[in-house]
Coordinates of C-alpha atoms in Angstrom, one line a residue:
X1083 CA 0.0 0.0 0.0
X1084 CA 1.5 3.4 -1.0
X1085 CA 0.4 6.6 0.7
X1086 CA 1.6 9.6 -1.2
X1087 CA 3.4 12.3 0.7
X1088 CA 2.0 15.8 1.1
X1089 CA 3.7 18.7 -0.8
X1090 CA 7.2 19.5 0.5
X1091 CA 7.5 16.2 2.4
X1092 CA 9.5 13.2 1.4
X1093 CA 8.0 9.8 1.8
X1094 CA 9.7 7.6 4.3
X1095 CA 9.4 3.8 3.8
X1096 CA 7.8 1.8 6.6
X1097 CA 7.8 -2.1 6.7
X1098 CA 4.9 -3.9 8.4
X1099 CA 5.5 -7.6 9.2
X1100 CA 2.5 -9.5 10.8
X1101 CA 0.7 -12.7 10.0
X1102 CA -2.8 -11.3 11.0
X1103 CA -4.8 -9.5 8.3
X1104 CA -6.6 -7.5 11.0
X1105 CA -3.3 -6.1 12.2
X1106 CA -2.5 -4.9 8.7
X1107 CA -5.8 -3.1 8.6
X1108 CA -4.9 -1.4 11.9
X1109 CA -1.6 -0.2 10.5
X1110 CA -3.3 1.1 7.4
X1111 CA -5.6 3.0 9.6
X1112 CA -2.7 4.5 11.5
X1113 CA -0.8 5.6 8.4
X1114 CA -3.6 6.6 6.0
X1115 CA -3.8 10.3 5.1
X1116 CA -6.4 12.4 6.9
X1117 CA -8.6 14.5 4.6
X1118 CA -8.2 18.2 5.5
X1119 CA -10.6 21.0 4.5
X1120 CA -8.0 23.6 3.6
X1121 CA -10.7 26.3 3.1
X1122 CA -12.3 25.8 6.4
X1123 CA -8.9 25.8 8.2
X1124 CA -7.9 29.0 6.3
X1125 CA -11.1 30.7 7.4
X1126 CA -10.5 29.6 11.0
X1127 CA -6.9 30.9 10.8
X1128 CA -8.2 34.3 9.5
X1129 CA -10.7 34.5 12.3
X1130 CA -8.1 33.6 15.0
X1131 CA -5.1 35.4 13.7
X1132 CA -6.4 38.1 11.3
X1133 CA -4.9 38.3 7.8
X1134 CA -1.6 36.8 8.8
X1135 CA -0.6 33.9 6.6
X1136 CA -0.6 30.7 8.6
X1137 CA 0.6 27.5 6.9
X1138 CA -1.6 24.4 7.1
X1139 CA 0.5 21.3 8.0
X1140 CA -0.5 17.8 6.9
X1141 CA -0.5 15.1 9.5
X1142 CA 2.8 13.1 9.7
X1143 CA 1.2 9.9 8.4
X1144 CA 0.9 11.4 5.0
X1145 CA 4.7 11.3 4.6
X1146 CA 4.9 7.5 5.0
X1147 CA 5.2 4.8 2.2
X1148 CA 4.2 1.5 3.8
X1149 CA 5.0 -2.0 2.6
X1150 CA 3.1 -4.9 4.2
X1151 CA 4.4 -8.5 4.5
X1152 CA 2.6 -11.5 6.1
X1153 CA 5.7 -13.6 6.9
X1154 CA 9.2 -13.0 8.0
X1155 CA 10.9 -14.4 4.9
X1156 CA 8.8 -12.0 2.7
X1157 CA 10.0 -9.1 4.9
X1158 CA 13.6 -10.1 4.6
X1159 CA 13.3 -10.3 0.8
X1160 CA 11.5 -6.9 0.8
X1161 CA 14.5 -5.4 2.7
X1162 CA 17.0 -6.9 0.4
X1163 CA 15.1 -5.5 -2.7
X1164 CA 14.8 -2.1 -1.1
X1165 CA 18.6 -1.9 -0.5
X1166 CA 19.3 -3.1 -4.0
X1167 CA 16.9 -0.3 -5.3
X1168 CA 18.7 2.3 -3.2
X1169 CA 15.4 3.1 -1.4
X1170 CA 15.8 1.4 2.1
X1171 CA 13.3 1.2 4.9
X1172 CA 13.5 3.6 7.8
X1173 CA 11.5 1.6 10.3
X1174 CA 10.1 -2.0 10.5
X1175 CA 7.2 -3.0 12.7
X1176 CA 7.6 -6.7 13.4
X1177 CA 5.3 -9.2 15.1
X1178 CA 7.0 -11.8 17.2
X1179 CA 4.8 -14.8 16.6
X1180 CA 4.2 -15.5 12.9
X1181 CA 3.5 -19.2 12.3
X1182 CA 4.3 -21.2 10.3
X1183 CA 7.4 -19.2 9.1
X1184 CA 10.3 -17.7 11.0
X1185 CA 9.5 -15.8 14.2
X1186 CA 9.9 -12.1 14.8
X1187 CA 13.3 -12.6 16.5
X1188 CA 14.8 -14.4 13.5
X1189 CA 13.1 -11.9 11.1
X1190 CA 14.6 -9.0 13.0
X1191 CA 18.0 -10.7 13.1
X1192 CA 18.1 -11.3 9.4
X1193 CA 16.9 -7.8 8.6
X1194 CA 19.5 -6.3 10.8
X1195 CA 22.2 -8.3 9.1
X1196 CA 21.1 -6.8 5.7
X1197 CA 20.5 -3.2 6.9
X1198 CA 22.4 -2.0 10.0
X1199 CA 20.7 1.4 9.9
X1200 CA 17.0 0.4 10.0
X1201 CA 15.1 1.0 13.2
X1202 CA 13.2 -2.1 14.4
X1203 CA 10.0 -2.0 16.5
X1204 CA 8.9 -5.3 18.0
X1205 CA 5.1 -5.4 18.3
X1206 CA 3.6 -8.2 20.4
X1207 CA 1.1 -9.1 23.1
X1208 CA 3.1 -12.1 24.2
X1209 CA 6.6 -13.1 23.3
X1210 CA 8.6 -16.3 23.7
X1211 CA 11.7 -14.1 24.0
X1212 CA 12.8 -11.5 26.4
X1213 CA 13.8 -8.0 25.1
X1214 CA 17.4 -8.7 26.1
X1215 CA 17.4 -11.8 24.0
X1216 CA 16.0 -9.9 21.0
X1217 CA 18.4 -7.0 21.5
X1218 CA 21.4 -9.4 21.6
X1219 CA 20.3 -11.0 18.3
X1220 CA 19.0 -7.9 16.4
X1221 CA 20.7 -5.0 18.2
X1222 CA 22.3 -2.5 18.7
X1223 CA 19.9 -1.6 21.6
X1224 CA 19.6 2.0 20.4
X1225 CA 18.0 0.8 17.1
X1226 CA 15.4 -1.7 18.6
X1227 CA 12.2 -0.7 20.3
X1228 CA 9.0 -2.3 21.7
X1229 CA 5.2 -1.7 21.4
X1230 CA 2.7 -3.8 23.1
X1231 CA -0.6 -5.1 21.5
X1232 CA -3.1 -3.7 21.4
X1233 CA -1.6 -0.4 20.4
X1234 CA -2.9 3.1 20.0
X1235 CA -2.9 4.9 16.6
X1236 CA -1.0 7.8 18.1
X1237 CA 1.6 5.5 19.7
X1238 CA 2.4 3.9 16.3
X1239 CA 2.4 7.2 14.4
X1240 CA 4.5 9.0 16.9
X1241 CA 7.0 6.1 17.1
X1242 CA 7.2 5.9 13.3
X1243 CA 7.6 9.7 13.0
X1244 CA 10.3 10.0 15.7
X1245 CA 12.3 7.0 14.3
X1246 CA 12.0 8.3 10.7
X1247 CA 13.4 11.7 11.7
X1248 CA 16.2 9.9 13.6
X1249 CA 16.9 7.6 10.6
X1250 CA 17.0 10.6 8.3
X1251 CA 19.3 12.5 10.7
X1252 CA 21.6 9.4 10.9
X1253 CA 21.8 9.3 7.1
X1254 CA 22.6 13.0 6.8
X1255 CA 25.2 12.6 9.5
X1256 CA 26.7 9.6 7.8
X1257 CA 26.8 11.5 4.5
X1258 CA 28.5 14.5 6.2
X1259 CA 31.0 12.2 7.8
X1260 CA 31.7 10.5 4.5
X1261 CA 32.2 13.9 2.9
X1262 CA 34.5 14.9 5.7
X1263 CA 36.5 11.7 5.3
X1264 CA 36.7 12.2 1.6
X1265 CA 37.9 15.8 2.1
X1266 CA 40.4 14.6 4.8
X1267 CA 41.8 12.0 2.3
X1268 CA 42.0 14.6 -0.4
X1269 CA 43.7 17.0 2.0
X1270 CA 46.2 14.4 3.1
X1271 CA 46.9 13.6 -0.5
X1272 CA 47.4 17.3 -1.3
X1273 CA 49.6 17.7 1.8
X1274 CA 51.7 14.6 0.8
X1275 CA 52.0 16.0 -2.7
X1276 CA 53.0 19.4 -1.5
X1277 CA 55.6 17.9 0.9
X1278 CA 57.0 15.8 -1.9
X1279 CA 57.3 18.8 -4.1
X1280 CA 59.0 20.8 -1.3
X1281 CA 61.6 18.0 -0.7
X1282 CA 62.2 16.7 -4.1
X1283 CA 63.9 17.9 -7.3
X1284 CA 61.4 18.4 -10.1
X1285 CA 63.8 17.3 -12.9
X1286 CA 65.0 14.0 -11.4
X1287 CA 62.5 13.4 -8.6
X1288 CA 65.6 13.0 -6.4
X1289 CA 65.6 14.3 -2.8
X1290 CA 66.6 18.0 -2.9
X1291 CA 68.9 20.1 -0.8
X1292 CA 66.3 20.5 1.9
X1293 CA 65.7 16.7 2.1
X1294 CA 69.5 16.1 2.1
X1295 CA 70.1 18.5 5.0
X1296 CA 67.3 16.8 7.0
X1297 CA 68.8 13.4 6.3
X1298 CA 72.2 14.7 7.2
X1299 CA 70.9 16.0 10.5
X1300 CA 69.3 12.7 11.3
X1301 CA 72.5 10.9 10.5
X1302 CA 74.5 13.2 12.7
X1303 CA 72.1 12.4 15.6
X1304 CA 72.2 8.6 15.0
X1305 CA 75.7 8.1 16.6
X1306 CA 77.3 6.0 13.9
X1307 CA 80.1 6.9 11.6
X1308 CA 79.0 8.1 8.1
X1309 CA 80.3 9.9 5.0
X1310 CA 79.0 12.9 3.2
X1311 CA 80.1 13.1 -0.5
X1312 CA 79.6 16.2 -2.7
X1313 CA 79.7 15.3 -6.4
X1314 CA 80.1 17.8 -9.2
X1315 CA 80.1 17.0 -12.9
X1316 CA 83.2 18.1 -14.8
X1317 CA 82.8 20.6 -17.6
X1318 CA 79.0 20.4 -17.5
X1319 CA 78.7 24.0 -18.7
X1320 CA 80.1 23.0 -22.0
X1321 CA 77.2 20.6 -22.6
X1322 CA 74.7 23.3 -21.8
X1323 CA 76.5 25.9 -24.0
X1324 CA 77.0 23.6 -27.0
X1325 CA 74.0 21.3 -27.0
X1326 CA 71.5 23.4 -25.0
X1327 CA 69.8 23.0 -21.6
X1328 CA 67.5 20.1 -22.7
X1329 CA 70.7 18.1 -23.3
X1330 CA 72.0 19.2 -19.9
X1331 CA 68.8 18.2 -18.2
X1332 CA 69.0 14.8 -19.9
X1333 CA 72.5 14.3 -18.8
X1334 CA 71.6 15.2 -15.2
X1335 CA 68.9 12.6 -15.2
X1336 CA 71.2 10.0 -16.6
X1337 CA 73.9 10.7 -14.0
X1338 CA 71.4 10.6 -11.2
X1339 CA 70.2 7.1 -12.3
X1340 CA 73.9 5.9 -12.3
X1341 CA 74.5 7.3 -8.9
X1342 CA 71.5 5.6 -7.5
X1343 CA 72.6 2.2 -9.0
X1344 CA 76.3 2.6 -7.9
X1345 CA 75.9 4.2 -4.4
X1346 CA 76.5 2.0 -1.4
X1347 CA 73.5 0.1 0.0
X1348 CA 71.2 2.3 2.0
X1349 CA 72.8 5.5 0.7
X1350 CA 70.7 8.7 0.1
X1351 CA 71.4 10.3 -3.2
X1352 CA 70.2 13.9 -3.6
X1353 CA 70.4 16.6 -6.2
X1354 CA 71.6 19.7 -4.5
X1355 CA 71.2 22.0 -7.5
X1356 CA 72.6 22.5 -10.9
X1357 CA 75.0 19.7 -11.7
X1358 CA 75.8 19.0 -8.0
X1359 CA 74.7 15.9 -6.1
X1360 CA 75.1 14.8 -2.5
X1361 CA 75.4 11.3 -1.1
X1362 CA 75.1 10.1 2.5
X1363 CA 76.1 6.6 3.5
X1364 CA 77.4 4.6 6.4
X1365 CA 81.1 3.7 6.4
X1366 CA 83.7 1.9 8.4
X1367 CA 86.2 4.7 7.8
X1368 CA 87.9 7.0 5.3
X1369 CA 89.6 4.2 3.2
X1370 CA 86.3 2.5 2.7
X1371 CA 84.5 5.7 1.9
X1372 CA 87.1 6.8 -0.6
X1373 CA 86.8 3.4 -2.3
X1374 CA 83.1 3.8 -2.6
X1375 CA 83.6 7.3 -4.1
X1376 CA 86.1 5.9 -6.6
X1377 CA 83.5 3.4 -7.7
X1378 CA 81.0 6.3 -8.2
X1379 CA 83.5 8.3 -10.3
X1380 CA 84.2 5.2 -12.4
X1381 CA 80.5 4.7 -13.0
X1382 CA 80.0 8.4 -14.0
X1383 CA 83.1 8.5 -16.3
X1384 CA 81.4 7.2 -19.4
X1385 CA 80.1 8.2 -22.8
X1386 CA 76.3 9.1 -22.9
X1387 CA 74.0 9.3 -25.9
X1388 CA 72.2 12.6 -25.3
X1389 CA 69.6 13.8 -27.8
X1390 CA 71.5 12.2 -30.7
X1391 CA 74.9 13.4 -29.5
X1392 CA 77.7 11.5 -27.8
X1393 CA 78.7 13.2 -24.5
X1394 CA 81.7 12.3 -22.4
X1395 CA 81.0 12.8 -18.7
X1396 CA 83.1 12.6 -15.6
X1397 CA 82.8 13.8 -12.0
X1398 CA 84.8 15.1 -9.0
X1399 CA 84.0 14.2 -5.4
X1400 CA 84.6 15.9 -2.1
X1401 CA 84.3 13.7 0.9
X1402 CA 83.8 14.4 4.6
X1403 CA 83.8 11.7 7.3
X1404 CA 81.8 12.2 10.4
X1405 CA 83.6 10.3 13.2
X1406 CA 81.7 8.8 16.1
X1407 CA 83.5 11.1 18.6
X1408 CA 84.2 14.0 16.2
X1409 CA 82.4 17.1 15.1
X1410 CA 79.1 16.0 13.7
X1411 CA 77.5 19.3 13.2
X1412 CA 75.5 19.0 9.9
X1413 CA 76.5 22.4 8.6
X1414 CA 80.1 21.8 9.3
X1415 CA 80.1 18.4 7.6
X1416 CA 78.6 20.0 4.5
X1417 CA 81.2 22.7 4.6
X1418 CA 84.1 20.2 4.8
X1419 CA 82.7 18.1 2.0
X1420 CA 82.4 21.3 -0.1
X1421 CA 86.0 22.3 0.7
X1422 CA 87.1 18.8 -0.3
X1423 CA 85.2 19.1 -3.6
X1424 CA 86.9 22.5 -4.4
X1425 CA 90.2 20.8 -3.8
X1426 CA 89.2 17.9 -6.1
X1427 CA 88.4 20.4 -8.9
X1428 CA 91.8 22.1 -8.5
X1429 CA 93.5 18.8 -8.6
X1430 CA 92.6 18.1 -12.2
X1431 CA 89.0 16.8 -11.9
X1432 CA 87.8 13.2 -12.0
X1433 CA 89.3 12.5 -8.6
X1434 CA 88.2 12.0 -4.9
X1435 CA 89.5 14.3 -2.2
X1436 CA 88.8 13.7 1.5
X1437 CA 88.7 16.6 3.8
X1438 CA 91.8 17.4 5.9
X1439 CA 92.7 20.3 8.2
X1440 CA 95.0 21.9 5.7
X1441 CA 92.0 22.8 3.5
X1442 CA 90.7 24.9 6.3
X1443 CA 94.0 26.6 6.8
X1444 CA 94.2 27.4 3.1
X1445 CA 90.8 29.0 3.2
X1446 CA 91.6 31.0 6.3
X1447 CA 94.8 32.3 4.7
X1448 CA 92.9 33.3 1.6
X1449 CA 90.4 35.1 3.7
X1450 CA 93.1 37.0 5.6
X1451 CA 94.6 38.1 2.2
X1452 CA 91.2 39.2 0.9
X1453 CA 90.4 41.1 4.2
X1454 CA 93.8 42.8 4.1
X1455 CA 93.5 43.8 0.4
X1456 CA 90.2 45.4 1.2
X1457 CA 91.9 47.9 3.4
X1458 CA 95.2 48.2 1.5
X1459 CA 94.3 51.3 -0.5
X1460 CA 93.1 53.2 2.6
X1461 CA 96.3 52.4 4.4
X1462 CA 98.5 53.3 1.4
X1463 CA 100.0 49.8 1.2
X1464 CA 99.9 49.5 -2.6
X1465 CA 102.7 50.7 -4.8
X1466 CA 103.1 50.8 -8.6
X1467 CA 106.3 49.4 -10.2
X1468 CA 107.4 49.0 -13.8
X1469 CA 109.3 46.0 -14.9
X1470 CA 111.2 46.0 -18.2
X1471 CA 110.6 43.5 -20.9
X1472 CA 113.8 42.7 -22.8
X1473 CA 114.5 40.8 -26.0
X1474 CA 116.3 37.5 -25.4
X1475 CA 118.8 38.0 -28.2
X1476 CA 120.5 41.4 -27.6
X1477 CA 118.9 42.3 -24.2
X1478 CA 117.2 45.3 -25.8
X1479 CA 114.3 46.7 -23.8
X1480 CA 111.2 46.2 -25.9
X1481 CA 108.5 47.2 -23.3
X1482 CA 107.5 47.4 -19.7
X1483 CA 104.8 45.7 -17.5
X1484 CA 103.1 47.6 -14.7
X1485 CA 103.0 45.8 -11.4
X1486 CA 100.9 46.7 -8.4
X1487 CA 102.7 45.5 -5.3
X1488 CA 101.4 45.1 -1.8

């Protein structure tokens, strides 16, 4: 039996399960629409409230769509069909004794297994089961209720109305929670993507300088001995100048792939910028670390086919060892590896140089000279001298060179 909803209301589906035809008639009487004389009500509203517009509300029963079943198995099938159609029941009124089929307890249990959201109302004058037994089988307890026979119309309608509102609220809440969960997943994905972009190089997808510094900091706190290697490609600018930046980018990607394959197990390979890479790895000492870096240089010293051109590549490496009981400050380790790399470049390229104290002394000496020269003019410490240039055969002066002496 279908009872159409009033305008502006949405029909809520109610399932009635009882083996007695008279009980179905009683339910129909509960949920049938009540004819309303709108003109009479409007006239009464004008008399009571003047010309103010007062809406006339249909009774709640007009918003129900009832489905009647005589046996429990029929009710279970109706619930299954309703779920498949995407139009589930909000409330089911179930009799307990329904011979010769399954009883109300079993009916409620099977319906609950199909639809965990439906509200169940057990309607009976006498039951072979206690409410606790039924609740354990067809609970949770907050979704199962009881009405005694014979019932009042108002009791059934009010129960159906209240539970329908609750069912609708639960659905809206579930939808809102699902939306929030979806947004949370999307936010987490965006956050993960943003974090990846912030810590990885866009060209090679390698960890970038930020990620390398974090890894270096973590290594420094770990307590074990490790090595930090700075790798720079030799004469990389020539590739960019002669073949273009696309060729340079392709070479960078190729070198990164080789470094990943050739680095010691567990090593972190990062692109620090331009043609410079950084590698962190555990080591037993400087000899072992130098051997690992020699292996990397050998792997990088190769001929590559880049955009149809043959490109010969090589690399230089600066190495710093963080001893267990030494200075493990991440910034200082990076500085030492960078100094060692500069020394490798000066030594003819394609070599490994491990940091030593003399590199620091050389830098300090150069800084003292640069600092002194900055004040040499003010102090009048510079003088101009001319040095003759003579021919080798007859010692004839053929010119002079000007020398600025400090």
